[in-house]
Amino acid sequence: MIKQYKNNWLLFNLSQPCILCGLRPPAEAQICQACLDDLPWIGNACLRCAEPMHHTALSFICPQCQQKSPPFHQVITPFEYRFPIDQLVQLAKFNGQTHYLNPLAELLSQRLQAAPMPELIIPVPLHSKRLQERQYNQAALVAKHLARKLDIPFSNTLLIKTANTQHQADLDRKARRKNLRNSFQCVGTPPTSVAVVDDVMTTGTTAAEISRVLKQAGAQQIYIWVIARTAKELHLR
Ligand SMILES: [Zn+2]
Ligand SMILES: [Zn+2]
């Protein structure tokens, strides 16, 4: 009986076409090989903050990280925040189409195979008011998927957002820092190493502020795992 159910489930999944083109059978993460090849995979990037660095050497630390070492150990991401990843993230975040998150989390998990593993995985939290409006935290859905896949504990309660801050997208880097200051709170003792999961990293202000708070509470190694990273020219928009 169980075997039959499993077979039906498998057939059902195999018959679903690629979630991007809707045409070809999926190769992995519900996406076909041709669409996978066309995704904006991150190329050369800063080894610390994953800022995409075109036309530079492979092992590179960006000027900003050289000038001031970020409080997190490393950012890991599979993609640049460009089409169609930006569309999928937006649909998942604002249109309730959360079914796009699992394939994206799956592709992120493949990037983590050689990465150091943390003792705990947490999402970038939403303020309770915003969580109420949206009814889910897209970062938490991705973090849960990764925690299950990597068999690492997950916490949705260790870090909370205490201030309902203005949307970061409307602010420049300096204003973003000020906007976020003291808006996160760690309500327990974190383990030595923590991975913080988010959908997109833009300037890295949120990642830096959360890392600062977690370190203050006793964590030592902070890893930032995100689905996509914006390139510098997009920060200014
Ligand atoms: Zn496809
Ligand atoms: Zn950097």
PDB file of C-alpha atoms and ligand atoms in Angstrom:
ATOM      1  CA  MET A   1       0.000   0.000   0.000  1.00  0.00           C
ATOM      2  CA  ILE A   2       2.721   2.422   1.031  1.00  0.00           C
ATOM      3  CA  LYS A   3       4.821   1.351  -1.901  1.00  0.00           C
ATOM      4  CA  GLN A   4       1.984   2.031  -4.290  1.00  0.00           C
ATOM      5  CA  TYR A   5       1.404   5.442  -2.746  1.00  0.00           C
ATOM      6  CA  LYS A   6       5.096   6.250  -3.101  1.00  0.00           C
ATOM      7  CA  ASN A   7       5.062   5.249  -6.762  1.00  0.00           C
ATOM      8  CA  ASN A   8       2.022   7.383  -7.474  1.00  0.00           C
ATOM      9  CA  TRP A   9       3.645  10.298  -5.724  1.00  0.00           C
ATOM     10  CA  LEU A  10       6.766   9.850  -7.821  1.00  0.00           C
ATOM     11  CA  LEU A  11       4.768   9.704 -11.053  1.00  0.00           C
ATOM     12  CA  PHE A  12       2.823  12.767 -10.039  1.00  0.00           C
ATOM     13  CA  ASN A  13       6.032  14.718  -9.456  1.00  0.00           C
ATOM     14  CA  LEU A  14       7.701  13.517 -12.625  1.00  0.00           C
ATOM     15  CA  SER A  15       4.721  14.619 -14.678  1.00  0.00           C
ATOM     16  CA  GLN A  16       4.899  18.201 -13.405  1.00  0.00           C
ATOM     17  CA  PRO A  17       6.758  20.339 -15.957  1.00  0.00           C
ATOM     18  CA  CYS A  18       9.510  22.854 -15.115  1.00  0.00           C
ATOM     19  CA  ILE A  19       8.143  25.668 -12.926  1.00  0.00           C
ATOM     20  CA  LEU A  20       9.803  28.310 -15.127  1.00  0.00           C
ATOM     21  CA  CYS A  21       9.029  27.342 -18.726  1.00  0.00           C
ATOM     22  CA  GLY A  22       6.152  24.961 -18.081  1.00  0.00           C
ATOM     23  CA  LEU A  23       7.378  22.901 -21.027  1.00  0.00           C
ATOM     24  CA  ARG A  24      10.209  20.506 -20.293  1.00  0.00           C
ATOM     25  CA  PRO A  25      10.523  17.940 -17.515  1.00  0.00           C
ATOM     26  CA  PRO A  26      12.486  19.188 -14.496  1.00  0.00           C
ATOM     27  CA  ALA A  27      16.146  18.230 -14.040  1.00  0.00           C
ATOM     28  CA  GLU A  28      16.469  19.354 -10.414  1.00  0.00           C
ATOM     29  CA  ALA A  29      14.658  21.594  -7.946  1.00  0.00           C
ATOM     30  CA  GLN A  30      11.575  21.472 -10.220  1.00  0.00           C
ATOM     31  CA  ILE A  31      13.463  23.345 -12.958  1.00  0.00           C
ATOM     32  CA  CYS A  32      14.556  21.954 -16.343  1.00  0.00           C
ATOM     33  CA  GLN A  33      18.187  21.918 -17.438  1.00  0.00           C
ATOM     34  CA  ALA A  34      17.772  24.665 -20.065  1.00  0.00           C
ATOM     35  CA  CYS A  35      16.148  27.019 -17.540  1.00  0.00           C
ATOM     36  CA  LEU A  36      18.776  26.124 -14.908  1.00  0.00           C
ATOM     37  CA  ASP A  37      21.511  27.034 -17.408  1.00  0.00           C
ATOM     38  CA  ASP A  38      19.874  30.429 -17.973  1.00  0.00           C
ATOM     39  CA  LEU A  39      19.617  31.406 -14.292  1.00  0.00           C
ATOM     40  CA  PRO A  40      21.792  34.324 -13.084  1.00  0.00           C
ATOM     41  CA  TRP A  41      24.268  32.157 -11.155  1.00  0.00           C
ATOM     42  CA  ILE A  42      26.665  34.295  -9.178  1.00  0.00           C
ATOM     43  CA  GLY A  43      30.128  34.382 -10.750  1.00  0.00           C
ATOM     44  CA  ASN A  44      33.151  36.093  -9.265  1.00  0.00           C
ATOM     45  CA  ALA A  45      32.186  37.668  -5.981  1.00  0.00           C
ATOM     46  CA  CYS A  46      33.721  39.053  -2.796  1.00  0.00           C
ATOM     47  CA  LEU A  47      34.736  36.136  -0.562  1.00  0.00           C
ATOM     48  CA  ARG A  48      33.248  37.829   2.494  1.00  0.00           C
ATOM     49  CA  CYS A  49      30.072  39.652   1.423  1.00  0.00           C
ATOM     50  CA  ALA A  50      29.393  37.939  -1.959  1.00  0.00           C
ATOM     51  CA  GLU A  51      29.139  41.281  -3.741  1.00  0.00           C
ATOM     52  CA  PRO A  52      29.291  40.349  -7.444  1.00  0.00           C
ATOM     53  CA  MET A  53      32.633  41.481  -8.872  1.00  0.00           C
ATOM     54  CA  HIS A  54      32.807  41.368 -12.628  1.00  0.00           C
ATOM     55  CA  HIS A  55      36.168  41.211 -14.427  1.00  0.00           C
ATOM     56  CA  THR A  56      38.247  40.533 -11.315  1.00  0.00           C
ATOM     57  CA  ALA A  57      40.335  37.729  -9.911  1.00  0.00           C
ATOM     58  CA  LEU A  58      38.675  34.704  -8.347  1.00  0.00           C
ATOM     59  CA  SER A  59      39.842  35.196  -4.767  1.00  0.00           C
ATOM     60  CA  PHE A  60      38.850  38.718  -4.039  1.00  0.00           C
ATOM     61  CA  ILE A  61      37.801  40.801  -1.064  1.00  0.00           C
ATOM     62  CA  CYS A  62      35.845  43.893  -2.133  1.00  0.00           C
ATOM     63  CA  PRO A  63      37.103  47.382  -1.194  1.00  0.00           C
ATOM     64  CA  GLN A  64      34.313  47.831   1.328  1.00  0.00           C
ATOM     65  CA  CYS A  65      35.156  44.610   3.210  1.00  0.00           C
ATOM     66  CA  GLN A  66      38.855  45.484   3.030  1.00  0.00           C
ATOM     67  CA  GLN A  67      38.179  48.863   4.552  1.00  0.00           C
ATOM     68  CA  LYS A  68      35.992  47.495   7.334  1.00  0.00           C
ATOM     69  CA  SER A  69      35.778  43.780   8.019  1.00  0.00           C
ATOM     70  CA  PRO A  70      32.075  42.812   8.214  1.00  0.00           C
ATOM     71  CA  PRO A  71      30.799  41.274  11.479  1.00  0.00           C
ATOM     72  CA  PHE A  72      29.697  38.103   9.667  1.00  0.00           C
ATOM     73  CA  HIS A  73      32.115  35.418   8.562  1.00  0.00           C
ATOM     74  CA  GLN A  74      30.796  34.815   5.058  1.00  0.00           C
ATOM     75  CA  VAL A  75      27.797  35.320   2.777  1.00  0.00           C
ATOM     76  CA  ILE A  76      26.832  32.343   0.633  1.00  0.00           C
ATOM     77  CA  THR A  77      24.386  32.693  -2.246  1.00  0.00           C
ATOM     78  CA  PRO A  78      23.793  30.917  -5.553  1.00  0.00           C
ATOM     79  CA  PHE A  79      22.372  33.866  -7.499  1.00  0.00           C
ATOM     80  CA  GLU A  80      22.622  37.472  -8.486  1.00  0.00           C
ATOM     81  CA  TYR A  81      19.329  39.247  -7.890  1.00  0.00           C
ATOM     82  CA  ARG A  82      18.331  39.439 -11.545  1.00  0.00           C
ATOM     83  CA  PHE A  83      15.617  38.022 -13.813  1.00  0.00           C
ATOM     84  CA  PRO A  84      14.004  35.570 -13.282  1.00  0.00           C
ATOM     85  CA  ILE A  85      15.177  35.108  -9.681  1.00  0.00           C
ATOM     86  CA  ASP A  86      14.012  38.623  -8.731  1.00  0.00           C
ATOM     87  CA  GLN A  87      10.528  37.831 -10.093  1.00  0.00           C
ATOM     88  CA  LEU A  88      10.305  34.522  -8.233  1.00  0.00           C
ATOM     89  CA  VAL A  89      11.409  36.130  -4.966  1.00  0.00           C
ATOM     90  CA  GLN A  90       8.911  38.979  -5.375  1.00  0.00           C
ATOM     91  CA  LEU A  91       6.073  36.572  -6.164  1.00  0.00           C
ATOM     92  CA  ALA A  92       6.942  34.459  -3.133  1.00  0.00           C
ATOM     93  CA  LYS A  93       7.309  37.476  -0.881  1.00  0.00           C
ATOM     94  CA  PHE A  94       4.385  39.690  -1.807  1.00  0.00           C
ATOM     95  CA  ASN A  95       1.964  37.508  -3.789  1.00  0.00           C
ATOM     96  CA  GLY A  96       1.744  34.499  -1.528  1.00  0.00           C
ATOM     97  CA  GLN A  97       3.327  32.227  -4.150  1.00  0.00           C
ATOM     98  CA  THR A  98       5.494  30.528  -1.576  1.00  0.00           C
ATOM     99  CA  HIS A  99       5.783  27.335  -3.644  1.00  0.00           C
ATOM    100  CA  TYR A 100       8.680  29.041  -5.435  1.00  0.00           C
ATOM    101  CA  LEU A 101      10.714  29.084  -2.231  1.00  0.00           C
ATOM    102  CA  ASN A 102      11.451  25.359  -1.915  1.00  0.00           C
ATOM    103  CA  PRO A 103      13.182  25.038  -5.302  1.00  0.00           C
ATOM    104  CA  LEU A 104      15.188  28.200  -4.549  1.00  0.00           C
ATOM    105  CA  ALA A 105      16.120  26.899  -1.098  1.00  0.00           C
ATOM    106  CA  GLU A 106      17.106  23.627  -2.733  1.00  0.00           C
ATOM    107  CA  LEU A 107      19.494  25.406  -5.108  1.00  0.00           C
ATOM    108  CA  LEU A 108      20.909  27.401  -2.182  1.00  0.00           C
ATOM    109  CA  SER A 109      21.494  24.177  -0.238  1.00  0.00           C
ATOM    110  CA  GLN A 110      23.626  22.860  -3.097  1.00  0.00           C
ATOM    111  CA  ARG A 111      25.902  25.873  -2.664  1.00  0.00           C
ATOM    112  CA  LEU A 112      26.371  24.977   0.990  1.00  0.00           C
ATOM    113  CA  GLN A 113      27.897  21.564   0.401  1.00  0.00           C
ATOM    114  CA  ALA A 114      31.466  22.727   1.012  1.00  0.00           C
ATOM    115  CA  ALA A 115      30.526  25.408   3.567  1.00  0.00           C
ATOM    116  CA  PRO A 116      31.140  25.198   7.308  1.00  0.00           C
ATOM    117  CA  MET A 117      27.947  24.117   9.069  1.00  0.00           C
ATOM    118  CA  PRO A 118      26.429  26.157  11.915  1.00  0.00           C
ATOM    119  CA  GLU A 119      24.886  24.800  15.102  1.00  0.00           C
ATOM    120  CA  LEU A 120      21.666  26.707  14.491  1.00  0.00           C
ATOM    121  CA  ILE A 121      19.742  28.161  11.549  1.00  0.00           C
ATOM    122  CA  ILE A 122      17.590  31.253  12.043  1.00  0.00           C
ATOM    123  CA  PRO A 123      15.667  33.485   9.605  1.00  0.00           C
ATOM    124  CA  VAL A 124      15.876  37.269   9.435  1.00  0.00           C
ATOM    125  CA  PRO A 125      12.778  38.008  11.519  1.00  0.00           C
ATOM    126  CA  LEU A 126       9.824  40.167  10.507  1.00  0.00           C
ATOM    127  CA  HIS A 127       8.231  42.538  12.977  1.00  0.00           C
ATOM    128  CA  SER A 128       5.060  40.959  14.403  1.00  0.00           C
ATOM    129  CA  LYS A 129       2.911  43.601  12.732  1.00  0.00           C
ATOM    130  CA  ARG A 130       4.374  42.926   9.315  1.00  0.00           C
ATOM    131  CA  LEU A 131       4.136  39.193   9.921  1.00  0.00           C
ATOM    132  CA  GLN A 132       0.458  39.665  10.656  1.00  0.00           C
ATOM    133  CA  GLU A 133      -0.027  41.569   7.392  1.00  0.00           C
ATOM    134  CA  ARG A 134       1.866  39.074   5.248  1.00  0.00           C
ATOM    135  CA  GLN A 135       0.945  35.994   7.291  1.00  0.00           C
ATOM    136  CA  TYR A 136       4.267  34.318   6.662  1.00  0.00           C
ATOM    137  CA  ASN A 137       7.952  35.146   6.756  1.00  0.00           C
ATOM    138  CA  GLN A 138       9.512  34.082   3.455  1.00  0.00           C
ATOM    139  CA  ALA A 139      12.978  33.950   5.081  1.00  0.00           C
ATOM    140  CA  ALA A 140      11.643  31.530   7.709  1.00  0.00           C
ATOM    141  CA  LEU A 141      10.221  29.232   5.013  1.00  0.00           C
ATOM    142  CA  VAL A 142      13.617  29.080   3.298  1.00  0.00           C
ATOM    143  CA  ALA A 143      15.421  28.617   6.640  1.00  0.00           C
ATOM    144  CA  LYS A 144      13.108  25.744   7.630  1.00  0.00           C
ATOM    145  CA  HIS A 145      13.707  23.992   4.326  1.00  0.00           C
ATOM    146  CA  LEU A 146      17.481  24.280   4.818  1.00  0.00           C
ATOM    147  CA  ALA A 147      17.289  23.132   8.449  1.00  0.00           C
ATOM    148  CA  ARG A 148      15.345  20.017   7.415  1.00  0.00           C
ATOM    149  CA  LYS A 149      17.620  19.275   4.502  1.00  0.00           C
ATOM    150  CA  LEU A 150      20.868  19.794   6.449  1.00  0.00           C
ATOM    151  CA  ASP A 151      19.510  18.314   9.689  1.00  0.00           C
ATOM    152  CA  ILE A 152      20.449  21.365  11.759  1.00  0.00           C
ATOM    153  CA  PRO A 153      18.244  22.883  14.511  1.00  0.00           C
ATOM    154  CA  PHE A 154      16.060  25.844  13.526  1.00  0.00           C
ATOM    155  CA  SER A 155      14.803  28.675  15.684  1.00  0.00           C
ATOM    156  CA  ASN A 156      12.137  31.206  14.859  1.00  0.00           C
ATOM    157  CA  THR A 157      12.223  32.767  18.315  1.00  0.00           C
ATOM    158  CA  LEU A 158      15.856  33.409  19.250  1.00  0.00           C
ATOM    159  CA  LEU A 159      15.994  36.655  17.302  1.00  0.00           C
ATOM    160  CA  ILE A 160      13.041  39.043  17.137  1.00  0.00           C
ATOM    161  CA  LYS A 161      12.425  42.345  15.418  1.00  0.00           C
ATOM    162  CA  THR A 162      11.312  44.809  18.030  1.00  0.00           C
ATOM    163  CA  ALA A 163      10.848  47.904  15.885  1.00  0.00           C
ATOM    164  CA  ASN A 164       8.631  48.082  12.808  1.00  0.00           C
ATOM    165  CA  THR A 165      11.173  49.947  10.703  1.00  0.00           C
ATOM    166  CA  GLN A 166      10.683  51.705   7.398  1.00  0.00           C
ATOM    167  CA  HIS A 167      11.229  49.605   4.241  1.00  0.00           C
ATOM    168  CA  GLN A 168      14.969  49.419   3.662  1.00  0.00           C
ATOM    169  CA  ALA A 169      14.505  49.657  -0.107  1.00  0.00           C
ATOM    170  CA  ASP A 170      13.602  53.344   0.191  1.00  0.00           C
ATOM    171  CA  LEU A 171      16.803  54.297   2.011  1.00  0.00           C
ATOM    172  CA  ASP A 172      20.479  54.777   1.198  1.00  0.00           C
ATOM    173  CA  ARG A 173      23.192  52.876   3.049  1.00  0.00           C
ATOM    174  CA  LYS A 174      23.688  55.378   5.857  1.00  0.00           C
ATOM    175  CA  ALA A 175      19.971  55.792   6.451  1.00  0.00           C
ATOM    176  CA  ARG A 176      19.544  52.000   6.399  1.00  0.00           C
ATOM    177  CA  ARG A 177      22.057  51.612   9.218  1.00  0.00           C
ATOM    178  CA  LYS A 178      20.340  54.247  11.310  1.00  0.00           C
ATOM    179  CA  ASN A 179      16.912  52.797  10.540  1.00  0.00           C
ATOM    180  CA  LEU A 180      17.935  49.348  11.782  1.00  0.00           C
ATOM    181  CA  ARG A 181      19.980  50.317  14.841  1.00  0.00           C
ATOM    182  CA  ASN A 182      18.659  48.435  17.859  1.00  0.00           C
ATOM    183  CA  SER A 183      15.665  47.082  15.955  1.00  0.00           C
ATOM    184  CA  PHE A 184      16.640  43.418  16.499  1.00  0.00           C
ATOM    185  CA  GLN A 185      16.849  41.677  19.837  1.00  0.00           C
ATOM    186  CA  CYS A 186      18.342  38.326  20.770  1.00  0.00           C
ATOM    187  CA  VAL A 187      16.110  36.783  23.435  1.00  0.00           C
ATOM    188  CA  GLY A 188      18.298  33.890  24.506  1.00  0.00           C
ATOM    189  CA  THR A 189      21.829  32.606  24.299  1.00  0.00           C
ATOM    190  CA  PRO A 190      22.860  31.706  20.759  1.00  0.00           C
ATOM    191  CA  PRO A 191      25.279  28.828  20.115  1.00  0.00           C
ATOM    192  CA  THR A 192      28.826  29.604  18.939  1.00  0.00           C
ATOM    193  CA  SER A 193      27.928  29.428  15.250  1.00  0.00           C
ATOM    194  CA  VAL A 194      24.705  30.577  13.623  1.00  0.00           C
ATOM    195  CA  ALA A 195      23.518  30.789  10.006  1.00  0.00           C
ATOM    196  CA  VAL A 196      21.141  33.659   9.304  1.00  0.00           C
ATOM    197  CA  VAL A 197      18.864  33.077   6.311  1.00  0.00           C
ATOM    198  CA  ASP A 198      17.209  35.719   4.150  1.00  0.00           C
ATOM    199  CA  ASP A 199      15.749  35.930   0.665  1.00  0.00           C
ATOM    200  CA  VAL A 200      17.858  38.789  -0.706  1.00  0.00           C
ATOM    201  CA  MET A 201      20.920  40.662   0.471  1.00  0.00           C
ATOM    202  CA  THR A 202      21.269  44.201  -0.834  1.00  0.00           C
ATOM    203  CA  THR A 203      23.772  46.425   0.986  1.00  0.00           C
ATOM    204  CA  GLY A 204      24.310  43.953   3.808  1.00  0.00           C
ATOM    205  CA  THR A 205      23.137  46.397   6.483  1.00  0.00           C
ATOM    206  CA  THR A 206      20.565  43.965   7.894  1.00  0.00           C
ATOM    207  CA  ALA A 207      23.061  41.092   7.906  1.00  0.00           C
ATOM    208  CA  ALA A 208      25.631  43.270   9.669  1.00  0.00           C
ATOM    209  CA  GLU A 209      23.204  44.536  12.299  1.00  0.00           C
ATOM    210  CA  ILE A 210      21.918  41.023  13.080  1.00  0.00           C
ATOM    211  CA  SER A 211      25.485  39.700  13.269  1.00  0.00           C
ATOM    212  CA  ARG A 212      26.353  42.477  15.694  1.00  0.00           C
ATOM    213  CA  VAL A 213      23.391  41.598  17.930  1.00  0.00           C
ATOM    214  CA  LEU A 214      24.103  37.848  17.843  1.00  0.00           C
ATOM    215  CA  LYS A 215      27.777  38.407  18.637  1.00  0.00           C
ATOM    216  CA  GLN A 216      26.900  40.679  21.499  1.00  0.00           C
ATOM    217  CA  ALA A 217      24.747  37.826  22.853  1.00  0.00           C
ATOM    218  CA  GLY A 218      27.681  35.394  22.624  1.00  0.00           C
ATOM    219  CA  ALA A 219      27.778  33.931  19.090  1.00  0.00           C
ATOM    220  CA  GLN A 220      31.190  33.911  17.436  1.00  0.00           C
ATOM    221  CA  GLN A 221      30.730  32.746  13.845  1.00  0.00           C
ATOM    222  CA  ILE A 222      27.865  34.125  11.789  1.00  0.00           C
ATOM    223  CA  TYR A 223      27.136  32.836   8.305  1.00  0.00           C
ATOM    224  CA  ILE A 224      24.689  34.600   6.024  1.00  0.00           C
ATOM    225  CA  TRP A 225      22.804  32.381   3.578  1.00  0.00           C
ATOM    226  CA  VAL A 226      20.633  34.127   0.997  1.00  0.00           C
ATOM    227  CA  ILE A 227      18.892  33.175  -2.242  1.00  0.00           C
ATOM    228  CA  ALA A 228      20.263  36.165  -4.122  1.00  0.00           C
ATOM    229  CA  ARG A 229      22.629  39.111  -3.866  1.00  0.00           C
ATOM    230  CA  THR A 230      22.212  42.434  -5.642  1.00  0.00           C
ATOM    231  CA  ALA A 231      25.086  43.851  -7.656  1.00  0.00           C
ATOM    232  CA  LYS A 232      26.367  47.258  -6.628  1.00  0.00           C
ATOM    233  CA  GLU A 233      24.650  49.325  -9.329  1.00  0.00           C
ATOM    234  CA  LEU A 234      21.275  48.174  -8.021  1.00  0.00           C
ATOM    235  CA  HIS A 235      21.909  49.466  -4.494  1.00  0.00           C
ATOM    236  CA  LEU A 236      21.390  53.016  -5.597  1.00  0.00           C
ATOM    237  CA  ARG A 237      17.999  52.541  -7.160  1.00  0.00           C
TER     238      ARG A 237
HETATM  239 ZN    ZN B   1      12.263  25.095 -17.955  1.00  0.00          ZN
HETATM  240 ZN    ZN B   2      32.850  42.333   0.338  1.00  0.00          ZN
END
